[in-house]
PDB file of C-alpha atoms in Angstrom:
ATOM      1  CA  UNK A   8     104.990-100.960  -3.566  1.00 68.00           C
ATOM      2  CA  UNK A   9     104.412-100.370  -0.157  1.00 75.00           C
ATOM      3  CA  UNK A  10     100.847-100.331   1.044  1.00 94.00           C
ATOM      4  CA  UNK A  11     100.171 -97.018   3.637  1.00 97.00           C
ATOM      5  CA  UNK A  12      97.548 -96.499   6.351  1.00 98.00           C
ATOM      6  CA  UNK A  13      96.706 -93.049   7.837  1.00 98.00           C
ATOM      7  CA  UNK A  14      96.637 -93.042  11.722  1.00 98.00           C
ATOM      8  CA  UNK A  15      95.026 -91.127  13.768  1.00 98.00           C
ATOM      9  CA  UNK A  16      95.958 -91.487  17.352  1.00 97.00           C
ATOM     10  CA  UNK A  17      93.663 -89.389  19.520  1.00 93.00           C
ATOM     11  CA  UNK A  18      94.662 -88.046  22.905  1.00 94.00           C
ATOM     12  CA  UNK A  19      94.478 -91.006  24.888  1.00 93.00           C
ATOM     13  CA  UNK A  20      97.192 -92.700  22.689  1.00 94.00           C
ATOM     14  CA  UNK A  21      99.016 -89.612  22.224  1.00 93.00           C
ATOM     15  CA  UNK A  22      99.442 -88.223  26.281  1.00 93.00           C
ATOM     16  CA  UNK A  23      98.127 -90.625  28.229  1.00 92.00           C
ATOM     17  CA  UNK A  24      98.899 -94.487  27.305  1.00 95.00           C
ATOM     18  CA  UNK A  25     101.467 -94.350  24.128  1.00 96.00           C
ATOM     19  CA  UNK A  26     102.125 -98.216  23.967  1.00 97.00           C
ATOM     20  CA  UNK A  27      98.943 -97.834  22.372  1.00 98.00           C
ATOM     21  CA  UNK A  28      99.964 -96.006  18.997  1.00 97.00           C
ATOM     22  CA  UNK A  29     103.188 -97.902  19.540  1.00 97.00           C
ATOM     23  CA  UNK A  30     101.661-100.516  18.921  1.00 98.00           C
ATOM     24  CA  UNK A  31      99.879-100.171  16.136  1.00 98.00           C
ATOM     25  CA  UNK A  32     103.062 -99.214  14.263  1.00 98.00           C
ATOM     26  CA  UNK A  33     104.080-102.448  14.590  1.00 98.00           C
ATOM     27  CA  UNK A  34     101.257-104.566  14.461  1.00 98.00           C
ATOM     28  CA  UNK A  35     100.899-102.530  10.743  1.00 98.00           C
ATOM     29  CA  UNK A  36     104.673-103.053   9.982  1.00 97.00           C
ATOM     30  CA  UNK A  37     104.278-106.914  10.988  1.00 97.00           C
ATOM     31  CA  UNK A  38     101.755-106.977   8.215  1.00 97.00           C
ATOM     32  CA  UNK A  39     103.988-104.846   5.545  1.00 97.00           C
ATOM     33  CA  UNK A  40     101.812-101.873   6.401  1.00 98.00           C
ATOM     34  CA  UNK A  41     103.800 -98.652   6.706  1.00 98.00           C
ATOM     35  CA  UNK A  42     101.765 -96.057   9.216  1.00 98.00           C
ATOM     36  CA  UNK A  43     101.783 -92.453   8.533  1.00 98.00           C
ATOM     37  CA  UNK A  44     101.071 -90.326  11.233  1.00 97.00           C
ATOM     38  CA  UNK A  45      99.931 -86.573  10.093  1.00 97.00           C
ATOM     39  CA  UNK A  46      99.576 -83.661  12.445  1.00 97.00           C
ATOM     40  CA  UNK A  47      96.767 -84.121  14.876  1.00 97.00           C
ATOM     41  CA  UNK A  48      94.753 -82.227  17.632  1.00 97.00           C
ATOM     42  CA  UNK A  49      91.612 -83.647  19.846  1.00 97.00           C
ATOM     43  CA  UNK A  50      88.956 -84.673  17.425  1.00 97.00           C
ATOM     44  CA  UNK A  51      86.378 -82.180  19.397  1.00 96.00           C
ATOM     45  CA  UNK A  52      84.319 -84.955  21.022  1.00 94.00           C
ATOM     46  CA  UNK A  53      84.701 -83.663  24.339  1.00 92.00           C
ATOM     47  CA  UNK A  54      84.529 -80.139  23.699  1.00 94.00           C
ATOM     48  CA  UNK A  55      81.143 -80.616  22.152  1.00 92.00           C
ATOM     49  CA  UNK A  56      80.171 -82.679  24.853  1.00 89.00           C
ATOM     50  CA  UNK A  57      81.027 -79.360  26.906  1.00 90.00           C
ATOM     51  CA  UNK A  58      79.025 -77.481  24.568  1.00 92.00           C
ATOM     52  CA  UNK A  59      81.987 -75.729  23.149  1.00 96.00           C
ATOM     53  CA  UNK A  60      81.039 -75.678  19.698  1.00 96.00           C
ATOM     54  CA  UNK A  61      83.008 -73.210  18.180  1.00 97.00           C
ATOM     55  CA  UNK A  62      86.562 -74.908  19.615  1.00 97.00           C
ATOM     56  CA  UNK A  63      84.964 -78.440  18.610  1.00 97.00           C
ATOM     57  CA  UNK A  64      84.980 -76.598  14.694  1.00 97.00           C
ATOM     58  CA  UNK A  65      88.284 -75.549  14.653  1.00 97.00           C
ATOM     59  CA  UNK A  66      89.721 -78.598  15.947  1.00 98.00           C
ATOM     60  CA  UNK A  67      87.541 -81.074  13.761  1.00 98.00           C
ATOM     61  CA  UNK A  68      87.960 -79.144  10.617  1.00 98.00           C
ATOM     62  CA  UNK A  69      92.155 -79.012  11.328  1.00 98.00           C
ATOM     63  CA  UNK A  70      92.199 -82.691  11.449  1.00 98.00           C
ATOM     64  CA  UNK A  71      89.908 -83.442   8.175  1.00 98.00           C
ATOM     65  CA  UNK A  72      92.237 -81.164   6.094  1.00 98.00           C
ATOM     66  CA  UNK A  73      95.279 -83.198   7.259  1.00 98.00           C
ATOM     67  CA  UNK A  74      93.747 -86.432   7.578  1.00 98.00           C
ATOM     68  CA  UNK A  75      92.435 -86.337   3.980  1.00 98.00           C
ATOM     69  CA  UNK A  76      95.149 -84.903   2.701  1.00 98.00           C
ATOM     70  CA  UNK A  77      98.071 -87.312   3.914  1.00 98.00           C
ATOM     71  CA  UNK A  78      95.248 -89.853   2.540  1.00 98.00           C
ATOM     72  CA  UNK A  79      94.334 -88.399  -0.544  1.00 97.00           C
ATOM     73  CA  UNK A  80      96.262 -91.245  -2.716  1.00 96.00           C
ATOM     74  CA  UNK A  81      93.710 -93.690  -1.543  1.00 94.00           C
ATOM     75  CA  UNK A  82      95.361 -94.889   1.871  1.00 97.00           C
ATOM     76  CA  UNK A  83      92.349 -95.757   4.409  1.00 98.00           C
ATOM     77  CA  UNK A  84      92.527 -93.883   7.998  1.00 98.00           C
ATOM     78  CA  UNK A  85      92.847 -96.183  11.188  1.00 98.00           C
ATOM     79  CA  UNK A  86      92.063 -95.066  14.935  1.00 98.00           C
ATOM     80  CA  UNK A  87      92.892 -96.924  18.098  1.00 98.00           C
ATOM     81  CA  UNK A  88      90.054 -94.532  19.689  1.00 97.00           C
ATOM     82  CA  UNK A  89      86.405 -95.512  19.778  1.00 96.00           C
ATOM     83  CA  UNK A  90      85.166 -91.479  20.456  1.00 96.00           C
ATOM     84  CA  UNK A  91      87.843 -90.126  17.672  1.00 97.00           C
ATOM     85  CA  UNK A  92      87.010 -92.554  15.633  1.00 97.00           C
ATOM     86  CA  UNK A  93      82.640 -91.807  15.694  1.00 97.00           C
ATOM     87  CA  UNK A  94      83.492 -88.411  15.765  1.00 97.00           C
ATOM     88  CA  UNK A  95      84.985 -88.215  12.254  1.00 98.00           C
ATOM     89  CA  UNK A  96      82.694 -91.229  10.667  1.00 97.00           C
ATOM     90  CA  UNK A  97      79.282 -89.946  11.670  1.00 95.00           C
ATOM     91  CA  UNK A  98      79.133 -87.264  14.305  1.00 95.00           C
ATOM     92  CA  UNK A  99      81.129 -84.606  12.953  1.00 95.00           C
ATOM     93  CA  UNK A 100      79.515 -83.975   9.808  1.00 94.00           C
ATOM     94  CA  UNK A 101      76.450 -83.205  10.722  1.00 92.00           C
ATOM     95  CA  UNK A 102      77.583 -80.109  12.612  1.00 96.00           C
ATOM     96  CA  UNK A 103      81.018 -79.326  10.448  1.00 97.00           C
ATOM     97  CA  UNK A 104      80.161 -81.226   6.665  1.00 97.00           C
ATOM     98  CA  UNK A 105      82.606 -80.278   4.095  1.00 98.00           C
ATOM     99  CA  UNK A 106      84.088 -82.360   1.264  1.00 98.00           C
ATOM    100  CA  UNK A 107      87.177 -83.207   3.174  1.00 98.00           C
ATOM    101  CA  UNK A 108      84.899 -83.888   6.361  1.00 98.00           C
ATOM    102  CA  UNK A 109      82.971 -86.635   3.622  1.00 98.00           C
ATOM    103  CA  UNK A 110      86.563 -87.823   2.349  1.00 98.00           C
ATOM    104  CA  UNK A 111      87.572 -88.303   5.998  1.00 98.00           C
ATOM    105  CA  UNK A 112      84.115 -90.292   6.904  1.00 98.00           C
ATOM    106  CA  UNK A 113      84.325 -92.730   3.961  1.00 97.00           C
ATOM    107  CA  UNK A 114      88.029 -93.764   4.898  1.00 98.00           C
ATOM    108  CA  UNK A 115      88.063 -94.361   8.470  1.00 98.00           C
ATOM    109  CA  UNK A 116      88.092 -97.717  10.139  1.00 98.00           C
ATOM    110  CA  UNK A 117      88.638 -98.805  13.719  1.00 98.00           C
ATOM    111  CA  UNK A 118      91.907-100.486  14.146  1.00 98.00           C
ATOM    112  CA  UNK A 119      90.143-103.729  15.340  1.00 97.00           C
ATOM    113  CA  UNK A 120      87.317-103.280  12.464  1.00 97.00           C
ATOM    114  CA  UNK A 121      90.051-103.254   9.717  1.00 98.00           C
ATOM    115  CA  UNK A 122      92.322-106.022  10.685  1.00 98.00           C
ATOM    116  CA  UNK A 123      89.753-108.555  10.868  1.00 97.00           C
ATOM    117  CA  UNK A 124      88.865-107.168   7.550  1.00 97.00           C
ATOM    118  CA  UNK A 125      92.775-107.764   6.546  1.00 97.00           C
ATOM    119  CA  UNK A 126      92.325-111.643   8.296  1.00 98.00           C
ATOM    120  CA  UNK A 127      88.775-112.104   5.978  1.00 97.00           C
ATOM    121  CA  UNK A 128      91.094-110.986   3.023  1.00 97.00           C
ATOM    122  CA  UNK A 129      93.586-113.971   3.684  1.00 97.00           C
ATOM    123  CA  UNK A 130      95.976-110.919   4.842  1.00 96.00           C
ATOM    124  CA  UNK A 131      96.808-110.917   8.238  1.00 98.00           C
ATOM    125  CA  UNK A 132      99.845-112.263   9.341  1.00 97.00           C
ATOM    126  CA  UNK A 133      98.059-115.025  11.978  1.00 97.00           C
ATOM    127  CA  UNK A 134     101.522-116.071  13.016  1.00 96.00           C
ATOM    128  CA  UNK A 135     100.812-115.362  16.559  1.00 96.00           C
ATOM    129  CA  UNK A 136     102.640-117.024  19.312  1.00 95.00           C
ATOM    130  CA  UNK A 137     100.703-118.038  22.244  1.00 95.00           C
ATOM    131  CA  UNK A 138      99.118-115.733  25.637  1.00 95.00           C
ATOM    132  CA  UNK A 139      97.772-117.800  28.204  1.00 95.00           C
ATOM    133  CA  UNK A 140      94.943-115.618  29.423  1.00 96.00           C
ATOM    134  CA  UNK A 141      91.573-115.378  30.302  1.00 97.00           C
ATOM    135  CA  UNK A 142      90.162-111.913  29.495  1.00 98.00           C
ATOM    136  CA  UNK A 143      87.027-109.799  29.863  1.00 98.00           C
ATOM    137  CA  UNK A 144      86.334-107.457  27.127  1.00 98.00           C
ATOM    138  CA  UNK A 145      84.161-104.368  27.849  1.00 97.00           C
ATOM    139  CA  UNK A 146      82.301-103.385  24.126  1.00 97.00           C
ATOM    140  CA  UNK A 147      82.550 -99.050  24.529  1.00 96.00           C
ATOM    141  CA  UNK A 148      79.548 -97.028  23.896  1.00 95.00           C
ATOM    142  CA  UNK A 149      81.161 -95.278  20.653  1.00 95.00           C
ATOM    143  CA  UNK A 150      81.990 -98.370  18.989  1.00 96.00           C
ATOM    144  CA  UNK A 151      78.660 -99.712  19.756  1.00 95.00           C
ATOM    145  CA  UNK A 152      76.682 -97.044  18.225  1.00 95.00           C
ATOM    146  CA  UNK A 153      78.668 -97.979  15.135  1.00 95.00           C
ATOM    147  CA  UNK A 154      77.563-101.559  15.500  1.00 95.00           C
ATOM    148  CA  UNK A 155      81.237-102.664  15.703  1.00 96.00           C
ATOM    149  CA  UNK A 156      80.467-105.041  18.346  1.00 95.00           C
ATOM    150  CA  UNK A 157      81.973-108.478  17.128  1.00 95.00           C
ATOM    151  CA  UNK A 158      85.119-107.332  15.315  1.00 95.00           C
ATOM    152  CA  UNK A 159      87.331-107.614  18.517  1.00 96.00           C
ATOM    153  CA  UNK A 160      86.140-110.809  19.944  1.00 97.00           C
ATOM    154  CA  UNK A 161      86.940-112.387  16.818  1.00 97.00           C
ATOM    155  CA  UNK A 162      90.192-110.437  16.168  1.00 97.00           C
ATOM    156  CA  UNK A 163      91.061-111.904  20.400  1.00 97.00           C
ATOM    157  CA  UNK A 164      89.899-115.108  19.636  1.00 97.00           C
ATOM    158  CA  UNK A 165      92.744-115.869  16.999  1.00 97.00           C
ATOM    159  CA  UNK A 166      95.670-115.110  19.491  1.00 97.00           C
ATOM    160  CA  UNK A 167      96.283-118.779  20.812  1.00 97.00           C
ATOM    161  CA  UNK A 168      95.897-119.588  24.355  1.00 96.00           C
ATOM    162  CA  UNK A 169      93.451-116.543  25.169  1.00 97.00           C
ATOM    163  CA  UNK A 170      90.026-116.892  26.271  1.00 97.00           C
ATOM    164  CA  UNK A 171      87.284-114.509  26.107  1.00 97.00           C
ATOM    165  CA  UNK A 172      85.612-115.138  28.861  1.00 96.00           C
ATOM    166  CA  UNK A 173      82.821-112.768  29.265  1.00 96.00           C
ATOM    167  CA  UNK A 174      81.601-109.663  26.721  1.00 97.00           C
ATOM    168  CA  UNK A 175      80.042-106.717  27.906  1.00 96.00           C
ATOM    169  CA  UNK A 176      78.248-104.099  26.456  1.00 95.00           C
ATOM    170  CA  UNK A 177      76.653-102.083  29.205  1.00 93.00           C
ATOM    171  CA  UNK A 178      78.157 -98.480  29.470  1.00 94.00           C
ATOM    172  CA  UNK A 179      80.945 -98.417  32.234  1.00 91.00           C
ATOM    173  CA  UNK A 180      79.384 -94.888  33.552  1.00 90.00           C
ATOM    174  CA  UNK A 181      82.504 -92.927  32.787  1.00 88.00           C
ATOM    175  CA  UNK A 182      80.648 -91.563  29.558  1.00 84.00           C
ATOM    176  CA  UNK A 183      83.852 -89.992  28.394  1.00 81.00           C
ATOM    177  CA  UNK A 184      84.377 -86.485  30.805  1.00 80.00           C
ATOM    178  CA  UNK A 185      80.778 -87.118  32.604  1.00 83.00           C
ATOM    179  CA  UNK A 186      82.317 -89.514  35.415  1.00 83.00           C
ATOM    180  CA  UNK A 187      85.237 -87.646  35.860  1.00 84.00           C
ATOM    181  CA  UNK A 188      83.092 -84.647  37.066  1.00 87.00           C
ATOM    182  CA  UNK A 189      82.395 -84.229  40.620  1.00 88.00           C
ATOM    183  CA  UNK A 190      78.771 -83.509  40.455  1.00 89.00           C
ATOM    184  CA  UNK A 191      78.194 -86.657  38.095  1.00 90.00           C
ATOM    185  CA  UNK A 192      80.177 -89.200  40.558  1.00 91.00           C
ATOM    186  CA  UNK A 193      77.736 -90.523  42.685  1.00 91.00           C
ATOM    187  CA  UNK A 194      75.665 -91.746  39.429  1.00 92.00           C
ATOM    188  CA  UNK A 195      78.936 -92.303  37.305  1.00 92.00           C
ATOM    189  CA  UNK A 196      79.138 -95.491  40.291  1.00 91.00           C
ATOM    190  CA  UNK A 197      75.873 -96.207  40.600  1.00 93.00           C
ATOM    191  CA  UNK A 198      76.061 -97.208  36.440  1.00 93.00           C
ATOM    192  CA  UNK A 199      79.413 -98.807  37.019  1.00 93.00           C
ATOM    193  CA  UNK A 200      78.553-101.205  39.651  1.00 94.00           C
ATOM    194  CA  UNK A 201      77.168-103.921  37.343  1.00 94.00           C
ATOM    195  CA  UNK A 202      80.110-104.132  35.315  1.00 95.00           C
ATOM    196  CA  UNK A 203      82.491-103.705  37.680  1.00 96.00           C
ATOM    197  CA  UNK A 204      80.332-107.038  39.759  1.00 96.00           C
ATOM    198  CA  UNK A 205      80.596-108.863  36.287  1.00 96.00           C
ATOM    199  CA  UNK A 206      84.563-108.265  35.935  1.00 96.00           C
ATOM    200  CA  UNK A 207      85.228-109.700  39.310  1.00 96.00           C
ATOM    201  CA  UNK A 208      82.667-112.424  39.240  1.00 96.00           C
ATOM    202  CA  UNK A 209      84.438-113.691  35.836  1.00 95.00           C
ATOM    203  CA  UNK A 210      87.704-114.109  37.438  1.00 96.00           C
ATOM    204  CA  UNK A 211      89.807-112.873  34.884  1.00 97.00           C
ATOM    205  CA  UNK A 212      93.510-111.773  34.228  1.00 97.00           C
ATOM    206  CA  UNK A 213      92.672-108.993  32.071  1.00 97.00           C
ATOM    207  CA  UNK A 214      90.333-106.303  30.985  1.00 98.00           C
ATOM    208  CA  UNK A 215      90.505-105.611  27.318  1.00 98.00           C
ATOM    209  CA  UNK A 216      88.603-102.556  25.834  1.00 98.00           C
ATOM    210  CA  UNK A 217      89.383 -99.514  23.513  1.00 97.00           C
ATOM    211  CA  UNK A 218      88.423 -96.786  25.334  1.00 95.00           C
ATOM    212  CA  UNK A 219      90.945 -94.787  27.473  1.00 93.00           C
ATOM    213  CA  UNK A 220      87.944 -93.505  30.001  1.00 93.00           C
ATOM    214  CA  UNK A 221      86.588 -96.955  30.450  1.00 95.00           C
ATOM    215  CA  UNK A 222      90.154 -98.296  31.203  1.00 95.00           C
ATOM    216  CA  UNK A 223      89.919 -95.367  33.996  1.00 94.00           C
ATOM    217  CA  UNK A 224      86.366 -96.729  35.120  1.00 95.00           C
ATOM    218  CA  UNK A 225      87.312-100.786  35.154  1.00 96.00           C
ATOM    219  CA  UNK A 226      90.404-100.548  36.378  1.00 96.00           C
ATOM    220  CA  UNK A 227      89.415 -97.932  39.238  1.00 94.00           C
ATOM    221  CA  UNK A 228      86.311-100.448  40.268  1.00 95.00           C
ATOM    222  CA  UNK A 229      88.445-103.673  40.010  1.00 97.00           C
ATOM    223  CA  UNK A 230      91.776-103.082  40.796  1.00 97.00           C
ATOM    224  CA  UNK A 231      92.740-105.198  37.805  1.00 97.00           C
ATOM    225  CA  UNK A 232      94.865-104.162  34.250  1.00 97.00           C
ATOM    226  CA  UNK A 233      92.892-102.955  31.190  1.00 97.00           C
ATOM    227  CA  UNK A 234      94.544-103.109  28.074  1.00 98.00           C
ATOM    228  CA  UNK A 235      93.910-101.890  24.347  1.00 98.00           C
ATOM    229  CA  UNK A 236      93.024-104.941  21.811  1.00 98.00           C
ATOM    230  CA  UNK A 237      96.174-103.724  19.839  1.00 98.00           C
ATOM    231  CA  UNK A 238      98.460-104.219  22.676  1.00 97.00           C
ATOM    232  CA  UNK A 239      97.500-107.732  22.845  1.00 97.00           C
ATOM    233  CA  UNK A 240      98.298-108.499  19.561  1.00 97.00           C
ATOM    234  CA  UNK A 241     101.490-106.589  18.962  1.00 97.00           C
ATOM    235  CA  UNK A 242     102.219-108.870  22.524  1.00 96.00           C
ATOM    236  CA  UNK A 243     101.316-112.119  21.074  1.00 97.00           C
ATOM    237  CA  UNK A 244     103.514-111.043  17.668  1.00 96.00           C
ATOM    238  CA  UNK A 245     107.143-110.589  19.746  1.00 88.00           C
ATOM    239  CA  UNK A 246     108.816-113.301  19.734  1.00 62.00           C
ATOM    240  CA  UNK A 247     106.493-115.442  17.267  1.00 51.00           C
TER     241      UNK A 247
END
């Protein structure tokens, strides 16, 4: 029987960097995990960070129904994005609770959070061929509300040849739509400064982090690549 995961892409993955979703297809398939992908819209983080509460409903409670339906025969929901991913395990329901909002919540992981849980198993295919790289990885504010803070060092750490060099976990200062506004850039800078100073001072090759508006923020401060945790991994698969 083949074992299913739900996955829930989020807009980042889905309009803006689609390697991403890519791949975790095949980082699942390399693992004998088939991915189904349900009907989706924005998970109504930003819109409720705009105060638009009524479109943040409509949107949230869409993607419960068809999130907990296409994982109704016990499959467990993955995201690739940190604000998607808080949204529907803690944020959500206590504005929009409903049963399938609860069902949704109880099933959800973090890509990075349930492959090291797949590796603790004795699961993970650790057949990983080596990246020589030294790397910075930048923690994101909505996976470290959610205390999932070590998970992708030590899901990094087993790809051979790659360093982690540094770990942050100061916010970047993009705060997802806040440093994109006008008004908010001056400060949106001001925040960034010390991370951007701690990217450059570690001398790195890479910038790894989850978040699509703190790949915006590094990469815009540093002039150097960020890339999703799940891209390095599918990488270090090819060819192995």
């Amino acid at each position: 029987m083949v074992e299913r995961i739900v996955y829930y892409a989020g807009c980042f993955a889905n309009y803006y960097d689609p390697q991403i979703g890519k791949a975790l297809i095949e980082v699942m398939r390399q693992n004998g995990i088939e991915a189904l992908i349900p009907e989706q819209k924005c998970c109504g983080m930003p819109m409720m960070a705009n105060g638009n509460v009524k479109g943040a409903a409509k949107n949230f409670n869409y993607n419960v129904k068809l999130l907990s339906r296409a994982a109704s025969p016990g499959y467990d929901i993955i995201t690739t994005c940190p604000s998607g991913n808080l949204m529907f395990r803690k944020e959500g329901l206590a504005f929009f609770d409903s049963e399938e909002a609860r069902f949704v919540s109880g099933h959800i992981y973090d890509a990075g959070e349930y492959l090291l849980r797949l590796h603790h198993q004795g699961r993970l295919d650790t057949n990983f061929r080596e990246i020589p790289l030294k790397v910075f990885y930048h923690n994101p504010c909505h996976l470290k509300v959610q205390n999932i803070t070590k998970e992708p060092v030590a899901l990094l750490k087993l790809i051979p040849g790659l360093v982690v060099s540094k770990v942050n976990t100061n916010c970047c200062g993009m705060g997802g739509s806040y440093g994109m506004k006008a008004v908010n850039y001056d400060l949106s800078v001001q925040i960034a400064q010390k991370v951007w100073e701690d990217v450059k001072a570690a001398e790195v090759d890479r910038i790894v982090t989850e978040c699509g508006g703190c790949k915006l923020q590094l990469e815009a401060g540093t002039g150097i690549n960020a890339v999703h945790p799940i891209v390095l991994l599918n990488e270090a698969y090819r060819s192995s």
